[in-house]
XYZ file of C-alpha atoms in Angstrom:
395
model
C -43.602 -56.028 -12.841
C -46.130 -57.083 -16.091
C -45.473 -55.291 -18.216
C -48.655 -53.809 -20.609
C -49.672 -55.707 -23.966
C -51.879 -53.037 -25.311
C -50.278 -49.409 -26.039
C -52.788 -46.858 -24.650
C -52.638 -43.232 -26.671
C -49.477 -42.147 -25.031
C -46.749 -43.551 -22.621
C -44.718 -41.024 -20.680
C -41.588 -42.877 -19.317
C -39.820 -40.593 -16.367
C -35.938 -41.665 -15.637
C -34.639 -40.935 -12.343
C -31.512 -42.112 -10.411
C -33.891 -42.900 -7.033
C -37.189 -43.908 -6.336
C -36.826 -41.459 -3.751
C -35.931 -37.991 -6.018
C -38.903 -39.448 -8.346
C -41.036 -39.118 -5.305
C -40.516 -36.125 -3.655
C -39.301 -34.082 -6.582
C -41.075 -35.290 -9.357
C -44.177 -36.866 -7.748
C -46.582 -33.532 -8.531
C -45.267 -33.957 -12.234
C -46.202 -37.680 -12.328
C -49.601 -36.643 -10.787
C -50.514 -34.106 -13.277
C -49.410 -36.327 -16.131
C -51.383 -39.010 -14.722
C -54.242 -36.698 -14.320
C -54.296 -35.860 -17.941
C -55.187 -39.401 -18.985
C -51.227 -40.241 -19.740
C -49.718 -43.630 -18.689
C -46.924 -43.150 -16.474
C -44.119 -45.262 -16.150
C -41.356 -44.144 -13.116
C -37.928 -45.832 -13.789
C -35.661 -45.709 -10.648
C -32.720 -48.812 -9.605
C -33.882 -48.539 -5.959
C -37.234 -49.431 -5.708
C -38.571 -51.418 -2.278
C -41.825 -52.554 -1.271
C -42.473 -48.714 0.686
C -41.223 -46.294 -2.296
C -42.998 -48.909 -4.872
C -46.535 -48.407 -3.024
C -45.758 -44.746 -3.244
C -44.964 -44.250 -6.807
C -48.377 -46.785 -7.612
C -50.404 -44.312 -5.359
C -49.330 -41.507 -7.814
C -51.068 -43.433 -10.787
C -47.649 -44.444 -11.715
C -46.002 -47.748 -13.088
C -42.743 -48.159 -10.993
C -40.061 -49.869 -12.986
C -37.036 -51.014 -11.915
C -33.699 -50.484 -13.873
C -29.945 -51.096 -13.359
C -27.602 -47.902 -12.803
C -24.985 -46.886 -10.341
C -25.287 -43.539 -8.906
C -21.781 -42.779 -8.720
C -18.666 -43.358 -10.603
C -17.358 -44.599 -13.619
C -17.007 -48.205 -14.848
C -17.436 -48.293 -18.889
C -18.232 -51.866 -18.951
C -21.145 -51.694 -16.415
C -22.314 -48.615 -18.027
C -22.591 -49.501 -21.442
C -24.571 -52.797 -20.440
C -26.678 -50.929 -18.322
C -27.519 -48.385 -21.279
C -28.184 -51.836 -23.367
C -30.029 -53.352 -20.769
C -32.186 -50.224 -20.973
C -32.805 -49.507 -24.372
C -34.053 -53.325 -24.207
C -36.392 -52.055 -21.208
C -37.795 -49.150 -23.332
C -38.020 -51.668 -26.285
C -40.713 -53.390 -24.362
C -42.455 -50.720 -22.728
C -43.301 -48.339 -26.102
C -43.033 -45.083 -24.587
C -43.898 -42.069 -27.040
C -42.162 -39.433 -24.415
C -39.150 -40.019 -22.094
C -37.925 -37.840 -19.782
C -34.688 -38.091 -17.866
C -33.146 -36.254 -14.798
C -29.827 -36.101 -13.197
C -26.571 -36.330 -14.934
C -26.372 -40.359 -15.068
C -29.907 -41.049 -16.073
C -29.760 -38.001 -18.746
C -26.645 -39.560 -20.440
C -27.865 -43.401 -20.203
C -32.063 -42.888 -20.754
C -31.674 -40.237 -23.303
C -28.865 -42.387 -25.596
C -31.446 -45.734 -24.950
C -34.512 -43.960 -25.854
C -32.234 -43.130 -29.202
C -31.601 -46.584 -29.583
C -35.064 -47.567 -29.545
C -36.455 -44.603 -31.669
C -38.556 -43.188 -28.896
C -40.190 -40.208 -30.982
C -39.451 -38.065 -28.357
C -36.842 -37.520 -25.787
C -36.447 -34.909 -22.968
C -34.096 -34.284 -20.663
C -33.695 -31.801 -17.372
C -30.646 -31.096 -15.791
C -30.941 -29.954 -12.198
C -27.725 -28.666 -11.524
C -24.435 -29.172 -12.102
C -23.161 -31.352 -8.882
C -20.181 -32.177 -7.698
C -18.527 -32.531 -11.720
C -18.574 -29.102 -12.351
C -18.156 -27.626 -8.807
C -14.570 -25.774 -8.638
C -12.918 -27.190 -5.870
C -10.808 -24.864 -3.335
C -7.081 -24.643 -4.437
C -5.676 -26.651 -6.987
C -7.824 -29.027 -9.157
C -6.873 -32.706 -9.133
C -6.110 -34.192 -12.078
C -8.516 -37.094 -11.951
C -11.725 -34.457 -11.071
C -10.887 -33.029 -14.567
C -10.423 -35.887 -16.435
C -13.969 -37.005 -15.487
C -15.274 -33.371 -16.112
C -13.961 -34.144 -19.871
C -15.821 -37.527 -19.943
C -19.358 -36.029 -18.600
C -19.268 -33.172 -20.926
C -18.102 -35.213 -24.227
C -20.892 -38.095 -23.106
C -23.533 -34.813 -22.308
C -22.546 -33.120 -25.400
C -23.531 -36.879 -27.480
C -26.620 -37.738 -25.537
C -27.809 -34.127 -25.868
C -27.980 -33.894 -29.428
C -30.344 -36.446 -29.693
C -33.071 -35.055 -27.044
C -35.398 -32.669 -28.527
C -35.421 -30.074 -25.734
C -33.481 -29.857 -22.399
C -34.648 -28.127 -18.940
C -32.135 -25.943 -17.059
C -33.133 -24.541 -13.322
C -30.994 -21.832 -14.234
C -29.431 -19.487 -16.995
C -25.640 -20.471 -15.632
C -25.790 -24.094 -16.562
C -27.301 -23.115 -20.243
C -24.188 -20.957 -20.227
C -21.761 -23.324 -19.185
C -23.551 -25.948 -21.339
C -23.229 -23.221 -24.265
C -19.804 -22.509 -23.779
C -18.250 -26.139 -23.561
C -20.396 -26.690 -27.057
C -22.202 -29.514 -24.770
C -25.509 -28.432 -26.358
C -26.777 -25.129 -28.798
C -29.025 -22.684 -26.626
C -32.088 -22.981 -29.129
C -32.303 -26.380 -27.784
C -32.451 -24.885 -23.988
C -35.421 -24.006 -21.979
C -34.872 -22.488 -18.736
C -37.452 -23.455 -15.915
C -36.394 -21.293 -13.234
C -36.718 -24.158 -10.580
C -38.882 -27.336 -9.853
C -41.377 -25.422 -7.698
C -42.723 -26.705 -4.190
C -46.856 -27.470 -3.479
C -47.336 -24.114 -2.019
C -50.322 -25.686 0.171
C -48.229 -28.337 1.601
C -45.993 -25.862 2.445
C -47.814 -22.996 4.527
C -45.976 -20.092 5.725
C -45.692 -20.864 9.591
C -45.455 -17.684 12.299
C -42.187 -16.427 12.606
C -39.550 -17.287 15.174
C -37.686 -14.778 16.689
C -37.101 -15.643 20.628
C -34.816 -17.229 20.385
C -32.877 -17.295 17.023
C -32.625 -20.146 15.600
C -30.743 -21.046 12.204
C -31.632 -24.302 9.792
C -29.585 -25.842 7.299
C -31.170 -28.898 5.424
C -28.949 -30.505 2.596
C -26.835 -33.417 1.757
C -23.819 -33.474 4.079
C -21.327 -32.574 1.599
C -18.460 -29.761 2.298
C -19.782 -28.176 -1.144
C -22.689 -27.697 0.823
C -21.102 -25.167 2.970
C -21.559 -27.139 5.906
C -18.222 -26.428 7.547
C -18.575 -23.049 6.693
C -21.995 -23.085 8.646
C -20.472 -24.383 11.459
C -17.592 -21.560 11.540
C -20.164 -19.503 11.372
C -22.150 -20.811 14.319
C -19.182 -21.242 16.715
C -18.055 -16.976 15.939
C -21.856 -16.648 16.391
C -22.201 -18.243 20.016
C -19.229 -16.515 21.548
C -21.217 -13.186 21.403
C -25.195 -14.408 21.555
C -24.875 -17.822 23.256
C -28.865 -18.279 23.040
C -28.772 -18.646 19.499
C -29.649 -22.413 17.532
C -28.311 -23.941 15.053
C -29.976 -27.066 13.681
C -28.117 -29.501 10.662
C -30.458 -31.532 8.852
C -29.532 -34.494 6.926
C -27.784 -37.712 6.538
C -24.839 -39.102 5.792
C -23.584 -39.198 2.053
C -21.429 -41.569 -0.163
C -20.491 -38.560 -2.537
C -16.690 -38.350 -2.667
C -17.045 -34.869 -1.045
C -19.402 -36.296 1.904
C -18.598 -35.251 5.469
C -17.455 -37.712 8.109
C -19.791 -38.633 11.169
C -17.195 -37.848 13.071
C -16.561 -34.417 12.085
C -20.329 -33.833 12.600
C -20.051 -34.990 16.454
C -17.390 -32.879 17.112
C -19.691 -30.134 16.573
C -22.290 -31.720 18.221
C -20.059 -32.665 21.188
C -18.385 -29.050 21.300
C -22.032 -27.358 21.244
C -22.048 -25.492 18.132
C -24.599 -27.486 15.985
C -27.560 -29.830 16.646
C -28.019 -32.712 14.473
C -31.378 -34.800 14.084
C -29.866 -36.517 11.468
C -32.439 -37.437 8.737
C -35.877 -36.326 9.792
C -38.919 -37.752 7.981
C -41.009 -34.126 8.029
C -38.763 -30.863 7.070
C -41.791 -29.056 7.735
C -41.447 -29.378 11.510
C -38.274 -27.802 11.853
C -38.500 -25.156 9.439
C -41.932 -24.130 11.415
C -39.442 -23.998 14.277
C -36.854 -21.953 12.038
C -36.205 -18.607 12.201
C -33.989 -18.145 8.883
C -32.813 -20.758 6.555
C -29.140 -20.548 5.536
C -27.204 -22.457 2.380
C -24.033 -21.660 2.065
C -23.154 -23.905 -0.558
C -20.827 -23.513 -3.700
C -21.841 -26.802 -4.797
C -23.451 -26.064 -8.628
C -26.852 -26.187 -7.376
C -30.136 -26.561 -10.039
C -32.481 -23.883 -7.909
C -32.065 -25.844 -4.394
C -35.241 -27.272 -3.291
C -34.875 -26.783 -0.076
C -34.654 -22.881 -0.025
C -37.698 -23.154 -2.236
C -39.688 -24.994 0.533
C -37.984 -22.555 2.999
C -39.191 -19.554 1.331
C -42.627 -20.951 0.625
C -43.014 -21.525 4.720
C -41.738 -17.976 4.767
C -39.136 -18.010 5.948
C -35.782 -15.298 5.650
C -33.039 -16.652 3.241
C -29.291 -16.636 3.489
C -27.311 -18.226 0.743
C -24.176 -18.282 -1.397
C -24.061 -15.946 -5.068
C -23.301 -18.843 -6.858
C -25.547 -20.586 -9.341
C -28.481 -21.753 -8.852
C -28.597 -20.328 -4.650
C -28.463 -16.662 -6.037
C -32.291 -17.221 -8.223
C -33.510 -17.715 -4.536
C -32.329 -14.239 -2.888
C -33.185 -10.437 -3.579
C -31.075 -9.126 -1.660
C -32.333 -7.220 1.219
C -35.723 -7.836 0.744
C -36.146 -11.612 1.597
C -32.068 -12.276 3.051
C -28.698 -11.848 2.579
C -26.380 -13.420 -0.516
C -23.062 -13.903 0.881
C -19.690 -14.647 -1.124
C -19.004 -18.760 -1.129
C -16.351 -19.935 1.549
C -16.928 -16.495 3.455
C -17.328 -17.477 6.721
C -16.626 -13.462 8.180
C -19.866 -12.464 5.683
C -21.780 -16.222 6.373
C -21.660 -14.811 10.279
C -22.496 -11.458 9.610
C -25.427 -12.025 7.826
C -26.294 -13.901 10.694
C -25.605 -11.234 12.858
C -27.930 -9.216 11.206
C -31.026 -11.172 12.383
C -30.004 -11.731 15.950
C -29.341 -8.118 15.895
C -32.924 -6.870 14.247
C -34.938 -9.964 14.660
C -38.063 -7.843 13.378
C -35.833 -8.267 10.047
C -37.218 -12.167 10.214
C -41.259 -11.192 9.509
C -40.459 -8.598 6.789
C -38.377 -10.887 4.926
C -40.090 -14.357 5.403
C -43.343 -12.302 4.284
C -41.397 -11.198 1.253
C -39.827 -14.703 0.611
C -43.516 -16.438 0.528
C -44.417 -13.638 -1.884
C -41.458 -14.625 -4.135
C -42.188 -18.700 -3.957
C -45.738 -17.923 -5.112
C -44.715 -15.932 -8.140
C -41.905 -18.060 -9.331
C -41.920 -21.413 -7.307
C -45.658 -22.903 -7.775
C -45.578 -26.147 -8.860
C -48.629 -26.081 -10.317
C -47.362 -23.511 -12.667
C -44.011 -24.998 -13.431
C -45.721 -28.399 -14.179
C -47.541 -26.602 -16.593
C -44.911 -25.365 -18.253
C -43.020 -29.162 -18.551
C -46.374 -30.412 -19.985
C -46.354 -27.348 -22.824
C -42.784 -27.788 -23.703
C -43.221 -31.586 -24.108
C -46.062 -31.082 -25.899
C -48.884 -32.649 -23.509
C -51.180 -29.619 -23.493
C -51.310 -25.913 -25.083
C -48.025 -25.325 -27.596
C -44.945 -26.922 -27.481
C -42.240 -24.706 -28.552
C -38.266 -26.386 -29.228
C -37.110 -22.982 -29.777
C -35.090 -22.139 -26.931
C -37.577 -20.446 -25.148
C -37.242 -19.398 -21.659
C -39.743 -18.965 -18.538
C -40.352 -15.933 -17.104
């Protein structure tokens, strides 16, 4: 891209690990930022002519960058923090905000570099790092633990404020000494476009189950599917639909594995579909299982604001999405006996599916507007009303 010769009043660089995730999860942000009079540049290493027109339509400048998603190479890594530091260099920006574990660690020690005046960062859960595994832990899962929390810990201290989706990661961040809690503010979740998500009727004839996520076993995927096959032998009319597509995550699931369920009738799987909406207005209850160290998953977000019954794991993150019994069930991780239960429940009582779907809607439009959570970025970054780098936390 050309890149600007004239610095307009203030340059807001956003630092993502996909031009996808910059899209669809911070594409409102980008919007409202835009909106404001801000320039917007939207940093992402896989860019192509589709997600490019996208991010432009936004008001945004997408940039491309070099970072692997995955793994560990110090080499690489270090030239692509020097390559980016030379990026910001030329772009100016007064702001930068960066997202996801990688981009946090890289964009957050370049902007350093390169004396951006300020630097934010948002961590959205997390992932697979920090997620205990079942049984013993290998040796080579903590090892890289250590390196992400000693690189966190030294990128951190030089942001001037951090987001958190939820109070667990500020207290896991706390206790490892990765970062002070006055530095902390907790957002209580990215939020969902509560218009583009309507609450649809409910379904209740005949019961039908949704899972949308990343096909990783910390998902709960497996358990879902023990679940659904207890579930059939007593109420054979009831669905059970897997959204998503296949991962590259060292915990992803196997196509293979997935057919077998397919083949053997438990689950039905689109595969990636290009409109969630659809399906969910076709739901009955939306179910996440996962123990996977979730931000606040979108997805039950989007669920709830379609209204739409929750079941999900009491594990961070998936538990600031349930009251329990008044919009679903929180079940214990790996629990497939309570996972089918709960189910149970709503094939049992299906009237259980209005009530709680109402109540879930109510909850996404207290504490899931986007609108209002944008608002909230913008203030802490100091964009509009008072910024306050006191550890504050939302309601």
């Amino acid at each position: 891209m050309n890149l600007p010769t004239k610095s307009p009043s203030i340059r807001i660089c956003i630092i993502g690990n996909q031009a996808f995730s910059l899209i669809n999860f911070r594409g409102s942000l980008i919007e409202c930022m835009v909106g404001y009079g801000f320039e917007v540049f939207a940093l992402a290493p896989d860019f192509d002519k589709d997600t490019r027109t996208v991010v432009q339509s936004l008001g945004a400048k997408p940039v491309d960058y070099s970072l692997s998603r995955t793994g560990m190479n110090p080499v690489k890594d270090a030239s692509d923090i020097i390559r980016l530091a030379l990026l910001l260099r030329r772009l100016k920006p007064d702001i930068t905000l960066s997202y996801a574990i990688k981009p946090v660690i890289y964009g957050t020690f370049a902007a350093w570099l390169v004396r951006t005046p300020k630097r934010f960062a948002m961590i959205e859960g997390l992932g697979y790092v920090f997620t205990s595994p079942e049984g013993a832990e290998p040796i080579k899962r903590r090892a890289l633990r250590g390196a992400v929390s000693m690189l966190c810990a030294k990128a951190l201290r030089r942001a001037n404020l951090v987001f958190f989706l939820n109070k667990d990661d500020i207290d896991e961040f706390s206790k490892r000494r990765i970062i002070h809690p006055k530095k902390a503010f907790l957002l209580g979740g990215i939020g969902v476009d509560l218009d583009e998500w309507a609450a649809a009727p409910p379904v209740t004839r005949p019961v039908k189950f949704l899972l949308a996520a990343r096909l990783l076993r910390e998902k709960g995927i497996v358990e879902y599917a023990k679940a659904a096959k207890l579930i059939k032998q007593k109420h054979h009319d009831t669905r059970f639909v897997l959204l998503g597509s296949l991962d590259t995550n060292p915990g992803a699931l196997s196509r293979g594995e997935i057919m077998d369920w397919v083949a053997e009738g438990t689950l039905e799987w689109p595969g990636h579909v290009p409109d969630v909406r659809l399906w969910m207005a076709k739901s009955s209850v939306f179910v996440l299982p996962s123990y996977y160290r979730e931000g606040v998953p979108r997805s039950t977000q989007e669920a709830m604001a379609m209204a739409r019954p929750i079941i999900t794991t009491d594990t961070p993150g998936c538990r600031e999405t349930v009251i329990a019994g008044k919009n679903g069930f929180l079940v214990n991780a790996r629990d497939v006996s309570a996972l089918a239960a709960a189910m149970e429940r709503f094939i049992l009582r299906p009237e259980l599916i209005e009530g709680m779907g109402l109540a879930s809607r109510r909850i996404a439009e207290e504490r899931f507007d986007v609108q209002k959570i944008n608002q909230k970025i913008m203030q802490q970054m100091g964009l509009c009303g008072t910024s306050q780098y006191s550890g504050q936390q939302g309601p």
